[in-house]
Amino acid sequence: MDTDDITLLRSTMERTVDDLPPLPDLAPLAVREGRGRRLRARIAIVTTAFGAVTAGALGLTLLPGSNPEVTLPAAVPSSPGATASASTGPSASTTYAPVTIEETPGVTPPDNPDGLPEAERERRAAHQQRVAALLDELLPPTVTEIRPVKDKVHVYRIASGGETFRMTVSVRPSDESRLKPCVDEPVRGFRCEEVTFDGNRRAHLISMAVNSQETSGSYLDFRYGDSRVLLSVDPENVSAPVTPRQLLAVAEDPRFLDQVRYADENPVETKAPPAIEGG
């Protein structure tokens, strides 16, 4: 290989790496698997480009059907409820298939129960997809599936250890500008811890017995702008697979707070009714 061939190889490899798209902020890949996949994809692309140029420099003929043009593979999501879409653009998109929950067993809920215009339904569904992508990345690895619940913009179904759980991510307009006092009630299985994050934003981390003293749910409550923000995972036959601290880890991510800010400025839920004194 002469000097011109070496120069061509170096130039092509540098150009190939420079042309690779940046990793998208909201790529719904679980951090435990996705980053490794993206790194391996980049290595594969550079290796393929190197091989194609080397073949030309050495006077080799590519086999029929070989194509030196390489596109990024579709992202492979961690959640089995998600499907990756092939993309020839700078990024790949992932869709989290909505699931319909029967509030009454055997009774299928009506389509579009709130009578929303189609454009508004699509806007809310898009918001759910963005939140689901972040949950897929930020929740602990024991959560193996995230599915938005159809027509319930604040509700998701997650799976862990063979059980499914209801998760809420609610950003709801509210007149309540302050958190209520954080008081432990151990007899009732209610524990509350006040923390600050995002500068000096106050939040309550709550663990509460639900259904029985043996099964507890996890809750995170804080205020943002004109909205009350609630993240929660309710127990089923066993306690919630996500702790209040792990919910806080989701809320602390700047990308999640971007979604909170969007929903505060462009509400996706109706305003909460005023609290009843003494209720």
XYZ file of C-alpha atoms in Angstrom:
279
model
C 0.000 0.000 0.000
C 1.608 3.306 -1.065
C 1.470 6.708 0.633
C -1.603 7.828 -1.347
C -3.528 4.725 -0.267
C -2.676 5.305 3.398
C -3.765 8.932 3.152
C -7.057 7.853 1.548
C -7.702 5.324 4.322
C -7.041 7.845 7.083
C -9.195 10.517 5.408
C -12.129 8.141 4.889
C -12.080 6.843 8.471
C -11.990 10.363 9.924
C -14.832 11.461 7.633
C -16.908 8.404 8.563
C -16.606 9.102 12.296
C -17.320 12.824 11.825
C -20.501 12.046 9.875
C -21.960 9.817 12.580
C -24.997 11.404 14.253
C -24.809 12.415 17.916
C -26.521 10.139 20.403
C -30.089 11.461 20.854
C -30.961 12.774 24.333
C -34.268 10.962 24.386
C -33.164 7.668 22.825
C -35.307 5.120 24.662
C -32.476 2.709 25.226
C -31.944 1.375 28.708
C -28.636 2.701 29.938
C -27.575 -0.781 30.975
C -27.697 -2.035 27.356
C -28.230 0.849 24.969
C -24.941 2.690 25.381
C -23.010 -0.478 24.637
C -25.137 -1.115 21.533
C -24.601 2.403 20.238
C -20.855 2.142 20.799
C -20.708 -1.212 19.048
C -22.744 0.211 16.145
C -20.268 3.051 15.715
C -17.309 0.647 15.805
C -19.048 -1.573 13.238
C -19.625 1.362 10.913
C -16.004 2.510 11.058
C -14.791 -1.080 10.567
C -17.051 -1.540 7.525
C -15.902 1.709 5.964
C -12.291 0.736 6.630
C -12.862 -2.638 4.980
C -14.474 -1.111 1.907
C -11.667 1.388 1.380
C -9.006 -1.230 2.087
C -10.519 -3.509 -0.549
C -10.304 -0.728 -3.099
C -6.771 0.217 -2.102
C -5.596 -3.391 -2.407
C -7.366 -3.930 -5.722
C -9.910 -6.426 -4.305
C -13.397 -6.838 -5.763
C -16.352 -6.755 -3.368
C -18.636 -9.777 -3.512
C -21.937 -9.337 -5.391
C -24.519 -7.814 -3.085
C -21.930 -6.143 -0.854
C -22.682 -2.498 -0.224
C -20.085 -0.154 1.241
C -22.818 2.313 2.160
C -23.664 1.690 5.806
C -26.582 3.149 7.744
C -27.065 3.072 11.478
C -29.077 0.056 12.606
C -32.427 0.595 14.251
C -32.143 1.112 17.983
C -33.047 -1.927 20.034
C -35.090 -0.900 23.079
C -34.781 -2.707 26.378
C -38.527 -2.875 26.973
C -40.248 -5.767 25.152
C -43.269 -3.486 24.780
C -41.246 -1.220 22.526
C -40.445 -1.655 18.846
C -37.543 -0.094 17.010
C -38.041 1.532 13.611
C -35.386 1.483 10.902
C -34.132 4.940 10.071
C -31.890 6.295 7.355
C -31.806 9.680 9.046
C -29.653 10.858 11.915
C -31.547 8.905 14.568
C -33.824 5.927 15.075
C -37.210 6.121 16.708
C -38.813 3.688 19.103
C -42.515 3.245 19.721
C -43.892 2.011 23.037
C -47.083 0.156 22.202
C -50.035 1.511 24.215
C -52.016 -0.958 26.274
C -55.721 -0.836 27.155
C -56.560 -1.448 30.803
C -59.989 -2.770 31.764
C -61.026 -0.953 34.923
C -63.887 -3.449 35.165
C -62.808 -6.977 34.179
C -64.415 -8.022 30.922
C -65.548 -4.490 30.040
C -63.494 -2.852 27.280
C -63.229 0.909 27.876
C -64.590 3.162 25.114
C -62.259 4.663 22.550
C -61.465 8.337 23.213
C -63.567 8.518 26.400
C -62.875 12.248 26.870
C -64.026 13.145 23.335
C -60.736 14.879 22.497
C -59.996 16.212 19.001
C -57.671 13.888 17.111
C -54.826 16.418 17.117
C -55.001 16.689 20.910
C -55.040 12.914 21.316
C -51.927 12.694 19.152
C -50.182 15.437 21.150
C -50.874 13.651 24.432
C -49.821 10.298 22.989
C -46.552 11.854 21.796
C -45.948 13.182 25.303
C -46.529 9.687 26.697
C -44.024 8.249 24.242
C -41.342 10.719 25.302
C -41.957 9.981 28.984
C -41.960 6.213 28.345
C -38.586 6.524 26.609
C -37.121 8.279 29.628
C -38.624 5.776 32.049
C -37.130 2.962 29.985
C -33.705 4.494 30.476
C -33.962 5.876 34.014
C -35.895 3.251 35.989
C -33.861 0.448 37.617
C -32.943 -2.612 35.515
C -35.468 -4.763 37.401
C -38.217 -2.950 35.467
C -38.366 -4.892 32.222
C -41.302 -3.322 30.378
C -42.925 0.108 30.054
C -46.272 0.536 28.270
C -48.318 3.748 28.066
C -51.992 3.233 28.909
C -54.178 4.314 26.011
C -56.248 7.470 26.548
C -54.779 7.948 30.051
C -51.903 10.331 29.468
C -50.568 10.069 33.024
C -50.722 6.271 33.428
C -48.215 3.574 32.432
C -48.027 -0.160 32.983
C -44.627 -1.450 34.032
C -43.475 -5.022 34.574
C -40.986 -6.455 37.035
C -40.379 -9.956 38.348
C -43.304 -11.380 36.406
C -45.782 -8.878 37.917
C -47.338 -5.795 36.332
C -47.804 -2.516 38.185
C -49.586 0.779 37.623
C -47.235 3.756 37.362
C -48.339 7.379 37.332
C -46.406 10.314 35.894
C -48.759 13.241 36.346
C -48.156 16.937 35.665
C -51.521 18.452 36.504
C -52.494 22.126 36.746
C -53.274 22.919 40.363
C -53.949 25.865 42.652
C -51.911 24.165 45.387
C -48.629 26.057 45.322
C -47.117 24.427 48.394
C -46.559 20.925 49.646
C -48.507 19.786 52.660
C -46.582 18.940 55.848
C -44.475 15.790 55.611
C -45.389 13.670 58.647
C -44.586 10.023 59.338
C -47.411 7.757 60.498
C -45.674 4.412 61.142
C -48.819 2.786 62.543
C -50.497 3.258 59.167
C -47.366 2.263 57.281
C -46.916 5.839 56.009
C -43.413 7.271 55.826
C -42.532 10.668 54.379
C -39.144 12.259 53.773
C -38.682 15.828 52.538
C -35.780 16.450 50.156
C -34.639 19.214 47.823
C -33.437 18.878 44.225
C -33.156 20.963 41.055
C -31.692 23.855 42.991
C -33.952 24.356 45.970
C -37.102 22.553 44.817
C -38.811 20.723 47.678
C -40.201 17.232 47.209
C -41.774 14.534 49.348
C -40.622 10.923 49.119
C -43.436 8.724 50.404
C -43.680 5.021 51.121
C -47.189 3.928 52.009
C -48.828 0.612 52.832
C -51.580 -0.163 50.320
C -54.052 -3.056 50.474
C -52.155 -4.528 53.436
C -49.272 -3.768 55.776
C -47.136 -6.167 53.736
C -47.406 -4.340 50.389
C -46.254 -0.759 49.969
C -46.339 1.751 47.142
C -43.802 4.440 46.281
C -44.645 8.095 45.642
C -42.862 11.353 44.791
C -44.713 14.663 45.073
C -43.480 18.152 44.156
C -44.604 21.413 42.560
C -43.441 22.844 39.245
C -44.748 26.146 37.919
C -48.532 25.993 38.101
C -48.651 22.207 38.348
C -48.521 19.430 40.890
C -46.159 16.666 39.796
C -46.729 13.138 41.055
C -44.717 10.030 40.254
C -46.009 6.831 41.782
C -45.868 3.054 41.528
C -48.693 1.177 43.226
C -48.237 -2.311 44.662
C -50.046 -5.386 43.424
C -49.538 -8.808 44.994
C -46.124 -7.568 46.087
C -44.695 -4.168 46.949
C -43.779 -1.685 44.234
C -40.519 -2.624 42.466
C -39.376 1.016 42.481
C -38.458 2.913 45.645
C -39.220 6.603 46.299
C -35.498 7.320 45.931
C -35.500 5.691 42.504
C -38.444 7.870 41.492
C -36.416 10.878 42.616
C -33.570 9.734 40.356
C -36.008 9.957 37.428
C -37.202 13.423 38.436
C -33.658 14.730 38.834
C -32.761 14.033 35.207
C -32.755 17.333 33.232
C -34.495 15.663 30.279
C -37.349 14.564 32.502
C -37.679 18.086 33.903
C -37.857 19.322 30.302
C -40.953 17.143 29.840
C -42.385 18.451 33.119
C -41.840 22.010 31.952
C -43.525 21.237 28.623
C -46.575 19.726 30.355
C -46.744 22.652 32.779
C -46.716 25.197 29.938
C -48.893 23.046 27.632
C -51.143 21.011 29.954
C -51.955 17.431 29.005
C -54.302 16.935 31.975
C -57.314 18.827 33.252
C -56.941 21.071 36.287
C -57.248 19.398 39.660
C -60.414 20.266 41.600
C -59.904 22.400 44.711
C -59.038 20.509 47.858
C -61.859 19.959 50.341
C -61.012 21.309 53.772
C -60.939 18.561 56.344
C -61.290 15.921 53.594
